[in-house]
Coordinates of C-alpha atoms and ligand atoms in Angstrom, one line a residue:
X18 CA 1.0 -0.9 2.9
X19 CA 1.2 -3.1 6.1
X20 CA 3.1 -5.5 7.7
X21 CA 2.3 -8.5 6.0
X22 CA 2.3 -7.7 2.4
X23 CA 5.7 -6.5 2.9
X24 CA 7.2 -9.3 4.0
X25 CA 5.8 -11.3 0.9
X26 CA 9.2 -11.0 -1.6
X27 CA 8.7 -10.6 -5.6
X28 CA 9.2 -13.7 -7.5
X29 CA 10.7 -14.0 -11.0
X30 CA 10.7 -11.9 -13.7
X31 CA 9.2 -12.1 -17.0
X32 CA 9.2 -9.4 -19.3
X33 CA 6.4 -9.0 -21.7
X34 CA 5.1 -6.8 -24.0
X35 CA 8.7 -6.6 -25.9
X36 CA 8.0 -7.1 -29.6
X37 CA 10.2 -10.7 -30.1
X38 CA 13.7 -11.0 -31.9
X39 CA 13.7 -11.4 -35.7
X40 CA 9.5 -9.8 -36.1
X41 CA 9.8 -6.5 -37.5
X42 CA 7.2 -4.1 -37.6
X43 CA 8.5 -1.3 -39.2
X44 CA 9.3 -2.8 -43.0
X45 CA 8.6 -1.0 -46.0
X46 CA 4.9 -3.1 -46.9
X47 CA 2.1 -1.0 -47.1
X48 CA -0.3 -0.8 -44.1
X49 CA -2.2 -3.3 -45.4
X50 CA 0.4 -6.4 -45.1
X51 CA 1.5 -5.2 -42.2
X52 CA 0.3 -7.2 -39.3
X53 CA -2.2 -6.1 -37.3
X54 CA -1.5 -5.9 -33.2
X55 CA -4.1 -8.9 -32.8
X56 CA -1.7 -10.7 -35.2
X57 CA 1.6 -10.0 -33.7
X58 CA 0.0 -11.0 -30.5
X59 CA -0.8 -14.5 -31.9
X60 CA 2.2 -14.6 -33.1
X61 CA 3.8 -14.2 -30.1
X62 CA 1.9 -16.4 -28.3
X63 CA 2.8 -19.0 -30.8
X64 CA 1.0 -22.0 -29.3
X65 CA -1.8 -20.1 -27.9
X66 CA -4.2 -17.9 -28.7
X67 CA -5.0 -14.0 -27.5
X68 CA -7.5 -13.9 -24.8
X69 CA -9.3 -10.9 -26.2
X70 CA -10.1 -10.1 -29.8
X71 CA -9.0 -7.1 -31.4
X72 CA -11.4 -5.2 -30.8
X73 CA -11.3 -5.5 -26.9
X74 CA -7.6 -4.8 -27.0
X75 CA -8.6 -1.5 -29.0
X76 CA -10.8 -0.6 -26.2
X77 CA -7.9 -1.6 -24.0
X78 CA -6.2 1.0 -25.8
X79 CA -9.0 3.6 -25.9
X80 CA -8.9 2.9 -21.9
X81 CA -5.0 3.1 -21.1
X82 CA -4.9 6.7 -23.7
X83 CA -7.9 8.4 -21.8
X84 CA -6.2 7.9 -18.1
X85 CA -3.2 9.4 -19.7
X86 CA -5.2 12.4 -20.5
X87 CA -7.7 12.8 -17.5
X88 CA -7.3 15.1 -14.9
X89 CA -10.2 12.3 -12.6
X90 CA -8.0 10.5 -10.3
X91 CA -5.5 13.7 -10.0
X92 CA -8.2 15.9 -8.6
X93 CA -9.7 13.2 -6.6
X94 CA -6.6 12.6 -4.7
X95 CA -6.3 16.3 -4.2
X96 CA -9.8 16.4 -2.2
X97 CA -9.0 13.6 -0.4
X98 CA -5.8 14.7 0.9
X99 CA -5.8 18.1 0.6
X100 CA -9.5 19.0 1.9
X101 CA -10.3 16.0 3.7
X102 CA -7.0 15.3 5.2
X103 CA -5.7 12.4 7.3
X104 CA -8.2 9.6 8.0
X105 CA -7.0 7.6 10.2
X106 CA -9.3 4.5 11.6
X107 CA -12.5 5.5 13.5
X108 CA -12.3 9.3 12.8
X109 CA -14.2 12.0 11.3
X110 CA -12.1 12.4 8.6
X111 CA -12.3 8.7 7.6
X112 CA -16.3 8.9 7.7
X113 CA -16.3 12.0 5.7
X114 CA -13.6 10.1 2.9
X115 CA -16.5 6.9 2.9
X116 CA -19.5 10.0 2.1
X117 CA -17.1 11.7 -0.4
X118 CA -15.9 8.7 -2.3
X119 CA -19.4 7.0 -1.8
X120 CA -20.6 10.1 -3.3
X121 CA -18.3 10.3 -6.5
X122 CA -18.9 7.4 -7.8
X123 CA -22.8 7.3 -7.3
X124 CA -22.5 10.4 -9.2
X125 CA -20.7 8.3 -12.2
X126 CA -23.7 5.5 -11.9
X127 CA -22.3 3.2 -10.3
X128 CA -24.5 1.1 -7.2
X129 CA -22.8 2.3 -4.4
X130 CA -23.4 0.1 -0.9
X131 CA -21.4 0.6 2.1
X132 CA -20.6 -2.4 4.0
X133 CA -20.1 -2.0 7.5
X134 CA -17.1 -2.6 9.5
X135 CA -15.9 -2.4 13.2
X136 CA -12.7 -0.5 13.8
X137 CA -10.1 0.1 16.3
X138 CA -9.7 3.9 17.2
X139 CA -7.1 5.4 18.6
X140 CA -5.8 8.8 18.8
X141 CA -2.5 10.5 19.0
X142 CA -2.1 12.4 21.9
X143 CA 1.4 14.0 23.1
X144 CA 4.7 12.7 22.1
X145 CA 8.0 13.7 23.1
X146 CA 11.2 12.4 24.2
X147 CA 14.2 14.4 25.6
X148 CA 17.6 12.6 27.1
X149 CA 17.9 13.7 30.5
X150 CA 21.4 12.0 31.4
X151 CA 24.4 11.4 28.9
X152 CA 28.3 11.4 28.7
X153 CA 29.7 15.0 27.9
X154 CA 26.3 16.8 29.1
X155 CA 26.7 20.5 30.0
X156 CA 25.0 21.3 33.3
X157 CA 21.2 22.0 32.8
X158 CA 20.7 20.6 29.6
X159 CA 18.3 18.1 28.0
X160 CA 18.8 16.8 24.1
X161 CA 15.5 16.6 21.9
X162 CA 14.7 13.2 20.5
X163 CA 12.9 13.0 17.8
X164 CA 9.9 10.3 17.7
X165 CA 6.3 9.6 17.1
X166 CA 4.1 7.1 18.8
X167 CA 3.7 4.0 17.2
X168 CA 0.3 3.4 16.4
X169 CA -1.5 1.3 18.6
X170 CA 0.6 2.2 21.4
X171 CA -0.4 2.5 25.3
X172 CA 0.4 5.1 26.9
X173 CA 3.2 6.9 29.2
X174 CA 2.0 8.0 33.0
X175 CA 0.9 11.5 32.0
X176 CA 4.2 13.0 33.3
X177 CA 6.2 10.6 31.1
X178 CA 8.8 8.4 32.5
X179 CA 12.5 8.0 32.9
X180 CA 14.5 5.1 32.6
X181 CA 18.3 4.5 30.7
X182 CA 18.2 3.5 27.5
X183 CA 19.4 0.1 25.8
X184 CA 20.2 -0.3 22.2
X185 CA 20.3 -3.4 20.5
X186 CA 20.9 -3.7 16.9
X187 CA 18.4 -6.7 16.5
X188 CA 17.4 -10.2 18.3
X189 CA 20.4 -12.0 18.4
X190 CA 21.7 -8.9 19.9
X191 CA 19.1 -8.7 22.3
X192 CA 19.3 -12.5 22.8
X193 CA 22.9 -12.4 24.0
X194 CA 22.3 -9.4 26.6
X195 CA 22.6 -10.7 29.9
X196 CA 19.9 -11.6 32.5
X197 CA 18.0 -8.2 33.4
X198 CA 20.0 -6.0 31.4
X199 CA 17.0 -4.6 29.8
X200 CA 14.4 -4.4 33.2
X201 CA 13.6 -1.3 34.0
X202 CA 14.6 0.2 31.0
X203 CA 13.8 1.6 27.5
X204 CA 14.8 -0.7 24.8
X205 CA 15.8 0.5 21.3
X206 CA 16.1 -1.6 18.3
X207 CA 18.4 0.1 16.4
X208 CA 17.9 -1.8 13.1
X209 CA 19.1 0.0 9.3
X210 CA 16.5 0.4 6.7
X211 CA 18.3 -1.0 3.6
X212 CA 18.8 2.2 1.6
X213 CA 20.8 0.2 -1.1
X214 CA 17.8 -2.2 -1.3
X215 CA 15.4 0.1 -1.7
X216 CA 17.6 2.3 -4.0
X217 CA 17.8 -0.9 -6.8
X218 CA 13.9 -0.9 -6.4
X219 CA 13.4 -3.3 -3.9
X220 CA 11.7 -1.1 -1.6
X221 CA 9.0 -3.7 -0.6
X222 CA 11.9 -5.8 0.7
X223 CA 13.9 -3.2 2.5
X224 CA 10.7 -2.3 4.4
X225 CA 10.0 -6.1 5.2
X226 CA 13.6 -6.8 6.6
X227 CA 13.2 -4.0 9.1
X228 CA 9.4 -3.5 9.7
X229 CA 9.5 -6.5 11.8
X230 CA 10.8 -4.6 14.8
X231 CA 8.3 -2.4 14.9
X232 CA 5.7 -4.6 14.5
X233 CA 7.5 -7.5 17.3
X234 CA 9.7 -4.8 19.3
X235 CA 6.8 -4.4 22.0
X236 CA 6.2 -7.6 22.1
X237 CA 10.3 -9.3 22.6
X238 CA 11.1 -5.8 24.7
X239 CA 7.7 -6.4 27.5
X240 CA 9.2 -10.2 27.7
X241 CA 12.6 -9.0 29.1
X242 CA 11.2 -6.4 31.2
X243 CA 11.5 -3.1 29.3
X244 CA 9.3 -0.5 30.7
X245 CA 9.0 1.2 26.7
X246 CA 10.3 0.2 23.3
X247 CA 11.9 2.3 20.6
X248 CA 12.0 1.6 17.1
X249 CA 14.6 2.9 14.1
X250 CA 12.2 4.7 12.0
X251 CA 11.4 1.8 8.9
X252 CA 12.2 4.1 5.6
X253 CA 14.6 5.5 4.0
X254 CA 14.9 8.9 4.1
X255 CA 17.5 11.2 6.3
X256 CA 15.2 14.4 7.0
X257 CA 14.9 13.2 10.6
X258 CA 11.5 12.1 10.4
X259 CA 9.6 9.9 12.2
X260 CA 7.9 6.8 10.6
X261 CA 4.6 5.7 12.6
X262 CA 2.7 2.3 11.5
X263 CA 1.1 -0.5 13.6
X264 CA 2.6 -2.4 16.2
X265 CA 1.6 -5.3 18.4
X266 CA 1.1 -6.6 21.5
X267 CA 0.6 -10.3 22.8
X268 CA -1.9 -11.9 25.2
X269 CA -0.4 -12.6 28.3
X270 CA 2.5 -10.2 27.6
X271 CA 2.7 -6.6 29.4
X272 CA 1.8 -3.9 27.0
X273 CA 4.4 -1.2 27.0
X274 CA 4.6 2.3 25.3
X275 CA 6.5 2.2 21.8
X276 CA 7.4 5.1 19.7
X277 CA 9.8 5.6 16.3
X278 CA 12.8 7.5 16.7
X279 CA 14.2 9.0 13.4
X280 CA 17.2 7.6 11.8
X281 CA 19.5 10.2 13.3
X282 CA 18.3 9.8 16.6
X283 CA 18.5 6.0 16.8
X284 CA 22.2 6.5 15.7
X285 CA 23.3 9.3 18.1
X286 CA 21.3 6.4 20.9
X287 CA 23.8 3.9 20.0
X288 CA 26.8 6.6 19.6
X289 CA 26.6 7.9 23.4
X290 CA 25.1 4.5 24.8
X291 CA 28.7 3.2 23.7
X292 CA 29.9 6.0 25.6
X293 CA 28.7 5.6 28.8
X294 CA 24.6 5.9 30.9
X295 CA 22.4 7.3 28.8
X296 CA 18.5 8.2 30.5
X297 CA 15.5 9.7 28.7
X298 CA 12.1 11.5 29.6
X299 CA 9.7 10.1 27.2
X300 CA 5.9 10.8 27.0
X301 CA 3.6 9.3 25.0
X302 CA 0.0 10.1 25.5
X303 CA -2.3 8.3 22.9
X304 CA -5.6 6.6 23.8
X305 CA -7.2 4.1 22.4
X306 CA -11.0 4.8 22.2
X307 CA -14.0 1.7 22.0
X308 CA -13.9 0.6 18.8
X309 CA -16.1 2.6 15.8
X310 CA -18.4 1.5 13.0
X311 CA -16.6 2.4 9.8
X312 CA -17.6 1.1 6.4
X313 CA -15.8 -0.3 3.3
X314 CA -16.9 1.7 0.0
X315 CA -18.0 -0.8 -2.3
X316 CA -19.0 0.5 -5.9
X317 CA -20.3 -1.5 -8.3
X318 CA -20.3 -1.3 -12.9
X319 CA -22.5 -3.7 -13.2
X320 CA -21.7 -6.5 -15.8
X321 CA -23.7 -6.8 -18.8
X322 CA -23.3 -10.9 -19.2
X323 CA -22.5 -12.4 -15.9
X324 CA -23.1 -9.2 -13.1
X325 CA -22.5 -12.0 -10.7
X326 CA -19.5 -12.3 -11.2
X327 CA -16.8 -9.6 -10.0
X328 CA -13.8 -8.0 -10.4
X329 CA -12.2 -6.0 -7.9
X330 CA -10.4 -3.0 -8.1
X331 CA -8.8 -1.3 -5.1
X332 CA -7.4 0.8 -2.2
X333 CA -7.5 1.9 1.3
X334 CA -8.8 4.8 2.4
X335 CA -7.6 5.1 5.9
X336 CA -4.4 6.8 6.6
X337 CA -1.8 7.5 9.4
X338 CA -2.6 10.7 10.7
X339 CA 1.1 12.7 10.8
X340 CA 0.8 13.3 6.8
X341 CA -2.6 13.6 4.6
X342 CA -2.2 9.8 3.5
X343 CA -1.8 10.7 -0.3
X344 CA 1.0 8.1 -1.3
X345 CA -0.4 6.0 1.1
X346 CA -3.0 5.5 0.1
X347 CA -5.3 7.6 -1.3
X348 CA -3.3 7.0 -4.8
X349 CA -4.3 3.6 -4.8
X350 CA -8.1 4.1 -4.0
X351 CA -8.3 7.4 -6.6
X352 CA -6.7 4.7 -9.6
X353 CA -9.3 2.6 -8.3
X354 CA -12.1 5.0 -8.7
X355 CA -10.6 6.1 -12.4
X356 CA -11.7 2.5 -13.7
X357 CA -14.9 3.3 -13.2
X358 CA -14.7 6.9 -14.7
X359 CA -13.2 5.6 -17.9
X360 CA -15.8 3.3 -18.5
X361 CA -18.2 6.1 -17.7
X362 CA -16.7 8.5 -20.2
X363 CA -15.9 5.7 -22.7
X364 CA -19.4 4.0 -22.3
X365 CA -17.6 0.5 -21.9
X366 CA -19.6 -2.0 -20.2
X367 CA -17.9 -5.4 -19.3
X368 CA -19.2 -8.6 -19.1
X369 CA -19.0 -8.9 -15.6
X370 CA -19.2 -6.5 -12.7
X371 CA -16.2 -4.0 -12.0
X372 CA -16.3 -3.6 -8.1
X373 CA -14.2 -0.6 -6.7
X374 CA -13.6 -0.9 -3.3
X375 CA -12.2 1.5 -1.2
X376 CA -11.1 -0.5 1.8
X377 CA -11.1 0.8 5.7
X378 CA -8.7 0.1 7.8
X379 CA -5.8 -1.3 6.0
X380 CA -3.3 0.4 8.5
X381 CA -4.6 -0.9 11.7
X382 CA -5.4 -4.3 11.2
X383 CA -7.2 -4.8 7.7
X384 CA -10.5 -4.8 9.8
X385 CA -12.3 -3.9 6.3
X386 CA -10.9 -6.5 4.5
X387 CA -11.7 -9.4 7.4
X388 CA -15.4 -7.6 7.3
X389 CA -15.4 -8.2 3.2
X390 CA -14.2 -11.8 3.6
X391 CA -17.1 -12.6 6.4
X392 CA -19.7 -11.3 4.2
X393 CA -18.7 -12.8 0.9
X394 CA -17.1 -15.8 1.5
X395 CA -19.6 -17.8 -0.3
X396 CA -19.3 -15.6 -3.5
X397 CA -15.8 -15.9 -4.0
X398 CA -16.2 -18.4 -6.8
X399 CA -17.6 -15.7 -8.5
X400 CA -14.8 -13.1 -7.7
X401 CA -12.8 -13.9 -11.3
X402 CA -9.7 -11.4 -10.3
X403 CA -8.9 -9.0 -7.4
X404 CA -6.4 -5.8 -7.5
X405 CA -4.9 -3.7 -5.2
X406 CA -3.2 -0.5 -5.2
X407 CA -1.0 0.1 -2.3
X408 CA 2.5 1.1 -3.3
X409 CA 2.7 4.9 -3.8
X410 CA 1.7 6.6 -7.1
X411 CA 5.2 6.7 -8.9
X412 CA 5.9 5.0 -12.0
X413 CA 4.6 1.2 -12.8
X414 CA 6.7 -1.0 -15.1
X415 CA 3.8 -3.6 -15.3
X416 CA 1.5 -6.3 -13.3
X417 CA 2.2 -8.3 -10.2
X418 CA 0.3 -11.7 -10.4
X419 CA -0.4 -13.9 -7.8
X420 CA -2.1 -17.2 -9.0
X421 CA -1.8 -20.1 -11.7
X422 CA 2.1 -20.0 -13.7
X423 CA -0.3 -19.6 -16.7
X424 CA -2.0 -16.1 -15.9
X425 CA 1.7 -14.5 -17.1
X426 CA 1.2 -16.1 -20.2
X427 CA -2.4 -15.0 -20.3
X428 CA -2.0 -11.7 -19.6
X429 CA 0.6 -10.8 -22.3
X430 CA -1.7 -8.6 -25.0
X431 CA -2.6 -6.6 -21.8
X432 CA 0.9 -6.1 -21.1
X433 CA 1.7 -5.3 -24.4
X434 CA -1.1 -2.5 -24.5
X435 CA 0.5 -1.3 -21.4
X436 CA 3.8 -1.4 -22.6
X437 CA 3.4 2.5 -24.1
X438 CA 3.3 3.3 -21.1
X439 CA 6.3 1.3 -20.3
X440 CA 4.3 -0.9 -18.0
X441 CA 4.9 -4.1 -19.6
X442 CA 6.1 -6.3 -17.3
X443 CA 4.1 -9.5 -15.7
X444 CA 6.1 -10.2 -12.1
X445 CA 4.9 -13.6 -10.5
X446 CA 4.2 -12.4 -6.4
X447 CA 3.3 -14.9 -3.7
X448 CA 0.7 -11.7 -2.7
X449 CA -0.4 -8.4 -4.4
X450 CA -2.2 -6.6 -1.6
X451 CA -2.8 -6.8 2.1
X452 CA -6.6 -6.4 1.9
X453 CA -6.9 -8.5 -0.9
X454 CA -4.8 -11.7 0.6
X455 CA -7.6 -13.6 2.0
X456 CA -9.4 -13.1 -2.0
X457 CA -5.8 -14.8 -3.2
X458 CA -5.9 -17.5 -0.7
X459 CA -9.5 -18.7 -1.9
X460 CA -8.0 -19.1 -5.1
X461 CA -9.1 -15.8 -6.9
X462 CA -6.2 -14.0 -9.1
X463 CA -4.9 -11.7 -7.6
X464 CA -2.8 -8.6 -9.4
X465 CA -1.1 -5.0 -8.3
X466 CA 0.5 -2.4 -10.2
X467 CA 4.5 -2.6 -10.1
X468 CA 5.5 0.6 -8.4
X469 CA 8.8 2.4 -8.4
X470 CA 9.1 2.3 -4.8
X471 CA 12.5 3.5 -4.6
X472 CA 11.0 6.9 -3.2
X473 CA 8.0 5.5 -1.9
X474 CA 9.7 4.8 1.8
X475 CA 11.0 8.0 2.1
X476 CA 7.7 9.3 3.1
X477 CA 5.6 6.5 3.7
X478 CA 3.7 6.7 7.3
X479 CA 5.5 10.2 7.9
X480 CA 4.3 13.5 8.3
X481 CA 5.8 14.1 4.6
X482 CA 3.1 12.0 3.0
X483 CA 0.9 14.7 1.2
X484 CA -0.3 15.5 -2.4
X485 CA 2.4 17.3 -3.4
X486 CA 4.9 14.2 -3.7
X487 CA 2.6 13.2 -6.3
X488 CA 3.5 13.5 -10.4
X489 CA 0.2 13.3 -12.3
X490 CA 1.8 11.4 -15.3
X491 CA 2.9 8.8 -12.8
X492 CA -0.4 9.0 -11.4
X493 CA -2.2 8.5 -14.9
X494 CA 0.1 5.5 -15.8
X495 CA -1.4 3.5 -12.3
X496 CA -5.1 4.7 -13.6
X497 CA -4.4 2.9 -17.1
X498 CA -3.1 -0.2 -15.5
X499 CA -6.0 -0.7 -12.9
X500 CA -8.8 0.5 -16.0
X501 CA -7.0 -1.7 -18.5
X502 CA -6.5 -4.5 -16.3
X503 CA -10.3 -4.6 -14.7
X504 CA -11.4 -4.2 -18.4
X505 CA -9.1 -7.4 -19.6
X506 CA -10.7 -9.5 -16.6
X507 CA -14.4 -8.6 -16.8
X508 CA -14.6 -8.6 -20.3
X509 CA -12.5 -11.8 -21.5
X510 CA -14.4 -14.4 -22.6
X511 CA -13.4 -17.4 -20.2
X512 CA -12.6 -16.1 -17.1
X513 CA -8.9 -16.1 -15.4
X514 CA -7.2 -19.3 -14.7
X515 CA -7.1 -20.5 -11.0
Ligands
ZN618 ZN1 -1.0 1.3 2.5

């Protein structure tokens, strides 16, 4: 999950999928009388009509009960984060992910064409940060910092470089420093990730209020003469880890080193700068290589009406390189793949064309995505729904939208399949995914899974992002949303409003 995405806030919430007041049933009439789920539907939609007949929402169910039960996306996710590892933008893991996943689902039948896409890579190199000058210092000493380079970043002189340090909580604060307080110097934007945000499940939010700094910091720190910027780790956790992710520079506008400094280490920043000069070492060593030719993995089920016409299904396969990128976001691209597997192992063929995509180079600048959007901008009249997978693997509650009012109402007997699951919510969202905004501004519904992501920014861009933070139930529950989901939109008979 990016930059953008995450400053996109949920809209309102309507629960579906909740059998209404006063229609019980559970009575005492034999099977027979009872009403059958295609019947209750109707009746629920009183005014309109179920999309799909019952017999698609029995496949729908046949589809949601089988990703419970497979073992698919599980192992897949294992491979990719355990064996393949981080795959950061431009390297070798990254190519190998496009040859494995390219591989798996040729293996399943689906038409497999990689579509090229240029890159940016850069490369960690050394990172460390020590204060070299502070109030109560015993003689000799140096105090650890704890930080990662943002990604992105230029680099330190090889030696590192030494400056005072300058903590501002955020703009205004910055704003009301006098004239060339900050030149010279390293400037840290000490700014809180909402824990209590993120705790009542608005985890999306709490990362968009903070992640702005990180993104901007370089940027607002080079204008007022800071020679590096730090940034408060964006997450939530307190296990001193370092949060990396993308920042930015400006044209015209000096490009400085800029590194995340854990939690703890922002705070004990702002504790001794009130006390008095404070001076760090800092080195950060990272390159940044020409740029690479990478592909997006595009897989396609082909339709059996309209193969035309598509419906995507998605992830990204790059990762930061501190943890194995399993949360974030192999999850999302291994969900992906499971819609295809299902209908593999169920022998479903839709309508129209299921399209899994597993997108490159979300993290550094959604180069994959712009690359998709160049190629097929004259087919997106015939992209009847897009979904993306990019919020961690815990549990969903239902279906973002993005799109017509009317695709809630529309989508109710899928939410209602998914509600066994206890993924029966529809939640209206302004965007679902950052590689599949520019498919949602041309119009094209556009859905995501509604994560728990009160966990999710514990981990998320840190060296803690690996397999093991994943529950397979969880897991599963994603798989049924994205198989169910791509089923309801390639195989309905009039395709998604928009
Ligand atoms: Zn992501």
């Amino acid at each position: 999950m990016a930059i953008a995405a995450a400053m996109a806030t949920a809209g309102v919430v309507t629960c579906a999928g909740q059998t209404p007041a006063g229609q019980s049933v559970q009575g005492s009439a034999p099977a027979s009388q009872q009403p059958s789920m295609l019947d209750r539907l109707n009746q629920m939609l009183a005014g309109g009509k179920s999309a799909w007949s019952g017999e698609q929402i029995h496949t729908m169910e046949l589809l949601r009960d089988a990703a419970m039960k497979s073992d698919y996306a599980y192992n897949e996710l294992e491979h990719l984060s355990d064996n393949i590892g981080p795959r950061l933008s431009g390297s070798p893991q990254a190519q190998k992910a496009v040859d494995y996943v390219a591989g798996e689902m040729r293996a399943l039948g689906a038409e497999v064409t990689l579509e090229k896409a240029t890159v940016p890579h850069w490369v960690r190199g050394a990172e460390t940060g020590e204060l070299t000058t502070w109030p109560g210092q015993a003689t000799g000493t140096t105090q650890k910092i704890v930080l990662t380079a943002l990604g992105g970043s230029v680099s330190t002189p090889p030696e590192g470089l030494t400056a005072e340090v300058v903590v501002v909580d955020n703009w205004q604060q910055l704003h009301a420093l006098p004239a060339g307080a900050v030149k010279g110097k390293i400037l840290l934007f000490n700014h809180p990730f909402d824990k209590e945000l993120a705790a009542t499940g608005h985890g999306l939010e709490a990362y968009g209020n903070s992640v702005v700094y990180r993104a901007a910091g370089p940027i607002a720190g080079a204008a007022v003469g800071a020679v590096a910027v730090l940034v408060r780790s964006v997450g939530g956790a307190d296990f001193r880890l370092p949060h990396t992710g993308l920042t930015e520079y400006g044209p015209g506008v000096a490009k400085i080193p800029a590194a995340a400094v854990t939690a703890e280490d922002a705070e004990l920043l702002k504790v001794l700068t009130g006390q008095g000069p404070v001076t760090m070492h800092l080195t950060l060593t990272p390159q940044t290589l020409p740029d690479a030719q990478s592909y997006n993995v595009i897989a396609d089920w082909k339709g059996t009406e309209h193969p035309e016409q598509v419906v995507v299904v998605s992830g990204h396969l790059d990762s930061w390189d501190l943890g194995t990128g399993a949360i974030d976001d192999g999850a999302g691209v291994v969900v992906s793949m499971q819609a295809i597997q299902l209908m593999k192992e169920l022998g479903i063929h839709p309508r129209r064309t299921v399209r899994v995509i597993a997108w490159m180079s979300e993290e550094e600048g959604s180069e994959g995505a712009a690359a998709y959007m160049a190629e097929h901008t004259a087919e997106m009249g015939d992209h009847v729904g897009a979904i993306e997978s990019d919020l961690g693997a815990d549990h969903p509650t239902g279906i973002y939208y993005a799109g017509k009012p009317e695709l809630g109402r529309w989508l109710r007997p899928v939410a209602m399949v998914l509600d066994a699951n206890g993924a029966g919510s529809l939640e209206s969202a302004p965007e679902t995914g950052e590689d599949i905004a520019g498919m949602t501004e041309k119009g094209v519904p556009s859905f995501a899974p509604v994560q728990d992501s009160r966990f999710y920014f514990n981990y998320h861009h840190t060296a803690a992002d690996t397999f093991d933070k994943v529950d397979k139930k969880h897991l599963n529950e994603n798989a049924a949303i994205m198989a169910v989901l791509a089923y309801a939109l390639a195989d309905s008979p009039e395709a998604a409003a928009r």
